[in-house]
mmCIF file of C-alpha atoms and ligand atoms in Angstrom:
data_model
loop_
_atom_site.group_PDB
_atom_site.id
_atom_site.type_symbol
_atom_site.label_atom_id
_atom_site.label_comp_id
_atom_site.label_asym_id
_atom_site.label_seq_id
_atom_site.Cartn_x
_atom_site.Cartn_y
_atom_site.Cartn_z
ATOM 1 C CA UNK A 587 98.503 141.735 67.750
ATOM 2 C CA UNK A 588 99.663 140.714 71.200
ATOM 3 C CA UNK A 589 103.306 141.647 71.701
ATOM 4 C CA UNK A 590 103.943 141.367 67.960
ATOM 5 C CA UNK A 591 103.961 137.576 68.129
ATOM 6 C CA UNK A 592 102.236 135.823 65.264
ATOM 7 C CA UNK A 593 102.219 132.398 66.893
ATOM 8 C CA UNK A 594 102.327 131.697 70.598
ATOM 9 C CA UNK A 595 102.391 128.371 72.346
ATOM 10 C CA UNK A 596 101.827 128.477 76.090
ATOM 11 C CA UNK A 597 102.507 125.579 78.436
ATOM 12 C CA UNK A 598 101.493 123.067 75.786
ATOM 13 C CA UNK A 599 101.503 119.392 76.783
ATOM 14 C CA UNK A 600 100.427 116.093 75.261
ATOM 15 C CA UNK A 601 100.281 112.957 77.335
ATOM 16 C CA UNK A 602 99.801 109.691 75.392
ATOM 17 C CA UNK A 603 98.804 106.912 77.824
ATOM 18 C CA UNK A 604 100.851 108.409 80.635
ATOM 19 C CA UNK A 605 103.797 109.266 78.357
ATOM 20 C CA UNK A 606 104.547 112.982 77.991
ATOM 21 C CA UNK A 607 105.413 113.405 74.297
ATOM 22 C CA UNK A 608 105.246 117.203 74.661
ATOM 23 C CA UNK A 609 105.681 118.756 78.060
ATOM 24 C CA UNK A 610 104.970 122.373 79.063
ATOM 25 C CA UNK A 611 106.251 123.861 75.811
ATOM 26 C CA UNK A 612 106.202 127.654 75.578
ATOM 27 C CA UNK A 613 107.308 129.278 72.347
ATOM 28 C CA UNK A 614 106.695 132.575 70.560
ATOM 29 C CA UNK A 615 107.279 133.251 66.863
ATOM 30 C CA UNK A 616 107.266 136.841 65.606
ATOM 31 C CA UNK A 617 105.800 137.764 62.221
ATOM 32 C CA UNK A 618 108.446 137.314 59.534
ATOM 33 C CA UNK A 619 110.672 135.157 61.714
ATOM 34 C CA UNK A 620 112.290 131.920 60.546
ATOM 35 C CA UNK A 621 112.486 129.542 63.490
ATOM 36 C CA UNK A 622 113.598 125.935 63.837
ATOM 37 C CA UNK A 623 112.809 123.245 66.374
ATOM 38 C CA UNK A 624 115.576 120.673 66.549
ATOM 39 C CA UNK A 625 116.158 117.654 68.741
ATOM 40 C CA UNK A 626 116.802 113.919 68.624
ATOM 41 C CA UNK A 627 114.312 111.341 67.283
ATOM 42 C CA UNK A 628 111.300 111.083 69.557
ATOM 43 C CA UNK A 629 111.915 114.496 71.160
ATOM 44 C CA UNK A 630 108.323 115.532 70.387
ATOM 45 C CA UNK A 631 108.840 117.847 67.399
ATOM 46 C CA UNK A 632 106.167 116.352 65.120
ATOM 47 C CA UNK A 633 103.755 116.070 68.035
ATOM 48 C CA UNK A 634 104.299 119.760 68.806
ATOM 49 C CA UNK A 635 103.475 120.608 65.182
ATOM 50 C CA UNK A 636 100.392 118.343 65.309
ATOM 51 C CA UNK A 637 99.221 120.166 68.437
ATOM 52 C CA UNK A 638 99.663 123.556 66.763
ATOM 53 C CA UNK A 639 97.803 122.514 63.591
ATOM 54 C CA UNK A 640 94.963 120.735 65.389
ATOM 55 C CA UNK A 641 95.871 117.231 64.228
ATOM 56 C CA UNK A 642 96.395 116.210 67.864
ATOM 57 C CA UNK A 643 94.440 117.647 70.792
ATOM 58 C CA UNK A 644 96.560 119.032 73.631
ATOM 59 C CA UNK A 645 96.223 117.616 77.118
ATOM 60 C CA UNK A 646 96.795 121.136 78.421
ATOM 61 C CA UNK A 647 98.096 124.516 77.320
ATOM 62 C CA UNK A 648 97.190 127.006 74.628
ATOM 63 C CA UNK A 649 97.960 127.882 71.021
ATOM 64 C CA UNK A 650 97.387 131.479 69.882
ATOM 65 C CA UNK A 651 97.521 132.888 66.370
ATOM 66 C CA UNK A 652 97.726 136.669 66.242
ATOM 67 C CA UNK A 653 96.592 136.742 69.871
ATOM 68 C CA UNK A 654 93.510 134.600 69.154
ATOM 69 C CA UNK A 655 93.122 131.347 71.065
ATOM 70 C CA UNK A 656 92.876 128.531 68.501
ATOM 71 C CA UNK A 657 93.447 125.627 70.912
ATOM 72 C CA UNK A 658 91.348 122.582 70.002
ATOM 73 C CA UNK A 659 90.149 123.915 66.628
ATOM 74 C CA UNK A 660 89.932 121.260 63.886
ATOM 75 C CA UNK A 661 92.806 121.196 61.339
ATOM 76 C CA UNK A 662 90.792 122.569 58.390
ATOM 77 C CA UNK A 663 89.788 125.654 60.397
ATOM 78 C CA UNK A 664 93.333 126.209 61.578
ATOM 79 C CA UNK A 665 94.614 125.935 58.013
ATOM 80 C CA UNK A 666 91.806 128.278 56.912
ATOM 81 C CA UNK A 667 92.884 131.013 59.328
ATOM 82 C CA UNK A 668 96.501 130.978 58.289
ATOM 83 C CA UNK A 669 98.626 128.087 59.549
ATOM 84 C CA UNK A 670 99.883 126.051 56.587
ATOM 85 C CA UNK A 671 101.955 122.915 56.949
ATOM 86 C CA UNK A 672 103.835 120.149 55.255
ATOM 87 C CA UNK A 673 104.295 116.681 56.653
ATOM 88 C CA UNK A 674 107.327 114.528 57.400
ATOM 89 C CA UNK A 675 106.354 112.400 54.352
ATOM 90 C CA UNK A 676 105.097 114.096 51.186
ATOM 91 C CA UNK A 677 101.309 114.390 51.267
ATOM 92 C CA UNK A 678 100.021 114.923 47.729
ATOM 93 C CA UNK A 679 97.519 113.433 45.240
ATOM 94 C CA UNK A 680 99.923 111.158 43.388
ATOM 95 C CA UNK A 681 97.522 110.297 40.517
ATOM 96 C CA UNK A 682 96.713 113.907 39.677
ATOM 97 C CA UNK A 683 98.954 116.177 37.661
ATOM 98 C CA UNK A 684 101.157 118.717 39.389
ATOM 99 C CA UNK A 685 98.827 121.478 38.157
ATOM 100 C CA UNK A 686 95.726 119.675 39.461
ATOM 101 C CA UNK A 687 97.311 119.226 42.898
ATOM 102 C CA UNK A 688 97.814 122.965 43.325
ATOM 103 C CA UNK A 689 94.482 123.765 41.671
ATOM 104 C CA UNK A 690 92.659 121.417 44.074
ATOM 105 C CA UNK A 691 94.321 123.161 47.010
ATOM 106 C CA UNK A 692 93.202 126.571 45.711
ATOM 107 C CA UNK A 693 89.658 125.253 45.261
ATOM 108 C CA UNK A 694 89.554 123.811 48.738
ATOM 109 C CA UNK A 695 90.680 127.102 50.281
ATOM 110 C CA UNK A 696 88.676 129.509 48.137
ATOM 111 C CA UNK A 697 85.743 127.455 46.858
ATOM 112 C CA UNK A 698 84.415 127.525 43.281
ATOM 113 C CA UNK A 699 83.285 131.148 43.503
ATOM 114 C CA UNK A 700 82.424 132.785 40.196
ATOM 115 C CA UNK A 701 84.195 130.014 38.327
ATOM 116 C CA UNK A 702 81.462 127.515 39.137
ATOM 117 C CA UNK A 703 80.112 127.466 35.565
ATOM 118 C CA UNK A 704 83.459 127.384 33.795
ATOM 119 C CA UNK A 705 85.246 124.255 32.698
ATOM 120 C CA UNK A 706 86.973 122.695 35.676
ATOM 121 C CA UNK A 707 90.445 122.841 34.141
ATOM 122 C CA UNK A 708 90.288 126.619 34.029
ATOM 123 C CA UNK A 709 89.591 127.060 37.769
ATOM 124 C CA UNK A 710 92.258 129.285 39.296
ATOM 125 C CA UNK A 711 94.420 128.676 36.255
ATOM 126 C CA UNK A 712 96.501 131.813 36.646
ATOM 127 C CA UNK A 713 96.876 131.469 40.416
ATOM 128 C CA UNK A 714 97.915 127.839 40.050
ATOM 129 C CA UNK A 715 100.471 128.724 37.385
ATOM 130 C CA UNK A 716 101.874 131.500 39.572
ATOM 131 C CA UNK A 717 102.259 129.081 42.489
ATOM 132 C CA UNK A 718 103.938 126.494 40.268
ATOM 133 C CA UNK A 719 106.234 129.178 38.959
ATOM 134 C CA UNK A 720 107.274 130.305 42.432
ATOM 135 C CA UNK A 721 107.864 126.714 43.588
ATOM 136 C CA UNK A 722 109.895 125.916 40.463
ATOM 137 C CA UNK A 723 107.414 123.416 39.034
ATOM 138 C CA UNK A 724 105.939 125.191 36.036
ATOM 139 C CA UNK A 725 107.873 123.007 33.584
ATOM 140 C CA UNK A 726 106.293 119.900 35.114
ATOM 141 C CA UNK A 727 102.741 121.217 35.451
ATOM 142 C CA UNK A 728 101.227 118.415 33.352
ATOM 143 C CA UNK A 729 103.273 115.551 34.821
ATOM 144 C CA UNK A 730 101.538 112.998 37.063
ATOM 145 C CA UNK A 731 102.624 113.966 40.568
ATOM 146 C CA UNK A 732 103.427 110.413 41.709
ATOM 147 C CA UNK A 733 105.934 109.912 38.884
ATOM 148 C CA UNK A 734 108.172 112.804 39.943
ATOM 149 C CA UNK A 735 111.254 112.638 42.162
ATOM 150 C CA UNK A 736 110.756 112.850 45.902
ATOM 151 C CA UNK A 737 112.263 116.338 45.914
ATOM 152 C CA UNK A 738 109.740 117.497 43.299
ATOM 153 C CA UNK A 739 106.896 115.901 45.281
ATOM 154 C CA UNK A 740 107.939 117.936 48.321
ATOM 155 C CA UNK A 741 107.895 121.048 46.096
ATOM 156 C CA UNK A 742 104.303 120.181 45.148
ATOM 157 C CA UNK A 743 103.462 119.880 48.820
ATOM 158 C CA UNK A 744 104.926 123.318 49.367
ATOM 159 C CA UNK A 745 102.795 124.680 46.510
ATOM 160 C CA UNK A 746 99.723 123.098 48.115
ATOM 161 C CA UNK A 747 100.560 124.666 51.478
ATOM 162 C CA UNK A 748 101.103 128.095 49.878
ATOM 163 C CA UNK A 749 97.736 127.877 48.087
ATOM 164 C CA UNK A 750 96.101 128.664 51.419
ATOM 165 C CA UNK A 751 98.124 131.903 51.574
ATOM 166 C CA UNK A 752 99.303 131.054 55.089
ATOM 167 C CA UNK A 753 100.485 133.623 57.601
ATOM 168 C CA UNK A 754 102.847 131.017 58.981
ATOM 169 C CA UNK A 755 104.101 127.814 57.427
ATOM 170 C CA UNK A 756 105.078 124.793 59.517
ATOM 171 C CA UNK A 757 107.436 122.408 57.756
ATOM 172 C CA UNK A 758 108.123 119.046 59.358
ATOM 173 C CA UNK A 759 111.545 117.926 58.105
ATOM 174 C CA UNK A 760 111.377 119.581 54.678
ATOM 175 C CA UNK A 761 114.494 117.757 53.451
ATOM 176 C CA UNK A 762 113.827 114.282 54.907
ATOM 177 C CA UNK A 763 114.534 111.607 52.292
ATOM 178 C CA UNK A 764 116.184 114.072 49.905
ATOM 179 C CA UNK A 765 119.497 113.769 48.129
ATOM 180 C CA UNK A 766 122.193 116.346 48.914
ATOM 181 C CA UNK A 767 121.367 118.178 45.673
ATOM 182 C CA UNK A 768 117.629 118.224 46.441
ATOM 183 C CA UNK A 769 118.394 119.513 49.944
ATOM 184 C CA UNK A 770 120.411 122.405 48.511
ATOM 185 C CA UNK A 771 117.620 123.228 46.049
ATOM 186 C CA UNK A 772 115.017 123.124 48.812
ATOM 187 C CA UNK A 773 117.094 125.460 50.942
ATOM 188 C CA UNK A 774 117.420 127.975 48.115
ATOM 189 C CA UNK A 775 113.716 127.657 47.286
ATOM 190 C CA UNK A 776 112.584 128.205 50.868
ATOM 191 C CA UNK A 777 114.896 131.161 51.334
ATOM 192 C CA UNK A 778 113.543 132.768 48.169
ATOM 193 C CA UNK A 779 109.878 132.084 48.956
ATOM 194 C CA UNK A 780 110.241 133.280 52.543
ATOM 195 C CA UNK A 781 111.804 136.518 51.307
ATOM 196 C CA UNK A 782 109.333 137.093 48.447
ATOM 197 C CA UNK A 783 106.259 136.449 50.560
ATOM 198 C CA UNK A 784 107.598 137.731 53.904
ATOM 199 C CA UNK A 785 106.592 134.333 55.213
ATOM 200 C CA UNK A 786 106.904 133.297 58.815
ATOM 201 C CA UNK A 787 108.424 129.833 58.990
ATOM 202 C CA UNK A 788 108.615 127.261 61.752
ATOM 203 C CA UNK A 789 110.359 124.054 60.783
ATOM 204 C CA UNK A 790 111.946 120.913 62.189
ATOM 205 C CA UNK A 791 115.017 119.465 60.551
ATOM 206 C CA UNK A 792 117.815 117.003 61.239
ATOM 207 C CA UNK A 793 120.183 118.510 58.652
ATOM 208 C CA UNK A 794 122.166 120.971 60.782
ATOM 209 C CA UNK A 795 123.764 122.699 57.817
ATOM 210 C CA UNK A 796 120.267 123.496 56.607
ATOM 211 C CA UNK A 797 119.130 124.656 60.064
ATOM 212 C CA UNK A 798 122.068 126.946 60.674
ATOM 213 C CA UNK A 799 121.928 128.500 57.226
ATOM 214 C CA UNK A 800 118.278 129.607 57.351
ATOM 215 C CA UNK A 801 117.013 129.788 60.968
ATOM 216 C CA UNK A 802 117.095 133.066 62.876
ATOM 217 C CA UNK A 803 115.994 131.360 66.072
ATOM 218 C CA UNK A 804 116.413 127.766 67.203
ATOM 219 C CA UNK A 805 114.587 125.898 69.959
ATOM 220 C CA UNK A 806 116.074 122.602 71.099
ATOM 221 C CA UNK A 807 113.663 119.891 72.251
ATOM 222 C CA UNK A 808 114.581 116.904 74.352
ATOM 223 C CA UNK A 809 112.156 114.441 75.901
ATOM 224 C CA UNK A 810 109.152 116.643 75.173
ATOM 225 C CA UNK A 811 110.619 119.841 76.591
ATOM 226 C CA UNK A 812 112.337 122.850 75.106
ATOM 227 C CA UNK A 813 115.695 122.809 76.853
ATOM 228 C CA UNK A 814 117.347 125.813 75.188
ATOM 229 C CA UNK A 815 116.188 128.512 72.819
ATOM 230 C CA UNK A 816 118.179 131.251 71.137
ATOM 231 C CA UNK A 817 120.067 132.547 68.134
ATOM 232 C CA UNK A 818 122.049 130.091 65.976
ATOM 233 C CA UNK A 819 125.256 131.381 67.579
ATOM 234 C CA UNK A 820 123.890 130.772 71.092
ATOM 235 C CA UNK A 821 122.723 127.269 70.204
ATOM 236 C CA UNK A 822 125.994 126.356 68.531
ATOM 237 C CA UNK A 823 127.945 127.386 71.631
ATOM 238 C CA UNK A 824 125.631 125.752 74.181
ATOM 239 C CA UNK A 825 127.308 122.872 75.986
ATOM 240 C CA UNK A 826 124.017 121.186 76.893
ATOM 241 C CA UNK A 827 122.874 121.250 73.247
ATOM 242 C CA UNK A 828 126.159 119.770 72.124
ATOM 243 C CA UNK A 829 125.768 116.990 74.654
ATOM 244 C CA UNK A 830 122.144 116.205 73.730
ATOM 245 C CA UNK A 831 122.230 116.595 70.039
ATOM 246 C CA UNK A 832 124.824 118.394 68.026
ATOM 247 C CA UNK A 833 127.665 116.048 68.861
ATOM 248 C CA UNK A 834 130.436 116.795 66.434
ATOM 249 C CA UNK A 835 128.565 119.428 64.368
ATOM 250 C CA UNK A 836 130.883 122.376 64.021
HETATM 251 N N1 ATP B 801 99.791 108.937 68.646
HETATM 252 C C1 ATP B 801 100.754 108.601 69.509
HETATM 253 N N2 ATP B 801 100.515 107.708 70.493
HETATM 254 C C2 ATP B 801 101.484 107.375 71.383
HETATM 255 N N3 ATP B 801 102.729 107.871 71.374
HETATM 256 C C3 ATP B 801 103.028 108.753 70.405
HETATM 257 C C4 ATP B 801 102.073 109.171 69.421
HETATM 258 N N4 ATP B 801 102.667 110.064 68.602
HETATM 259 C C5 ATP B 801 103.929 110.204 69.031
HETATM 260 N N5 ATP B 801 104.141 109.423 70.110
HETATM 261 C C6 ATP B 801 105.402 109.324 70.855
HETATM 262 O O1 ATP B 801 105.773 110.632 71.255
HETATM 263 C C7 ATP B 801 107.191 110.782 71.172
HETATM 264 C C8 ATP B 801 107.503 111.964 70.315
HETATM 265 O O2 ATP B 801 107.247 111.632 68.955
HETATM 266 P P1 ATP B 801 107.427 112.662 67.765
HETATM 267 O O3 ATP B 801 107.012 111.970 66.539
HETATM 268 O O4 ATP B 801 106.724 113.916 68.114
HETATM 269 O O5 ATP B 801 108.989 112.893 67.798
HETATM 270 P P2 ATP B 801 109.911 113.696 66.772
HETATM 271 O O6 ATP B 801 110.713 114.641 67.581
HETATM 272 O O7 ATP B 801 109.092 114.242 65.685
HETATM 273 O O8 ATP B 801 110.876 112.554 66.232
HETATM 274 P P3 ATP B 801 111.555 112.374 64.766
HETATM 275 O O9 ATP B 801 112.763 113.246 64.770
HETATM 276 O O10 ATP B 801 111.916 110.924 64.733
HETATM 277 O O11 ATP B 801 110.547 112.748 63.737
HETATM 278 C C9 ATP B 801 107.757 109.461 70.655
HETATM 279 O O12 ATP B 801 108.196 108.691 71.745
HETATM 280 C C10 ATP B 801 106.560 108.817 69.995
HETATM 281 O O13 ATP B 801 106.648 107.417 70.040
HETATM 282 MG MG1 MG B 802 109.046 113.979 63.656
#
């Protein structure tokens, strides 16, 4: 693997009708690293994630996974080779049960395989239960996903993303819309899952307490560009970052 970096973004730009939403972004994430991209609304964070996962085509620049150029690949291929993601708003099948949501994700990643002739409810039963267990949802396996709290729906989304056994997981505002209690639970859950699975995480987040308690590296975006990048201590002390974004965060 090139230089030990799992994910590399090189000079990535996206121009929408003459407007540079992402501009010359260069970023490297090492295997096992937990990295955050922060910045004000409209800074280009979600667009950057969409460029990495193939949901938006870059105007220029490159995305590499394990040294392999994946620029311009369609989203399903990118997810198939190891980049999982969650969205800013929970993206689940709200009429299916919690179990069926995770089971469907396992089926879509691994196919029917030998299970083709078994009854559909038994497909990947053990794997699905293990995923629900690790995301804290086993007790609600038979509940209809859409009836659960928003925090639980985001947990389902996490289970769906993990079903693809990603090398790196991109989380776009994992605590958006959550109560303070749900935010704390999500933080604990992500810390545990990252540790258990040696996951590499790249996330965006507006909750600075969350960012500073989990990220090992922080990149600050402003008007499409990364203006500063460094350790939490570096970012906290940076005058430019304080001016752009952190304001009174201590
Ligand atoms: N499909 C699109 N067409 C045109 N402009 C877009 C498109 N997607 C995003 N933009 C613009 O690009 C800029 C960056 O948007 P983006 O959603 O990436 O910001 P963000 O940092 O994720 O913001 P937030 O913190 O509010 O989620 C915004 O000005 C947005 O209006
Ligand atoms: Mg966004």
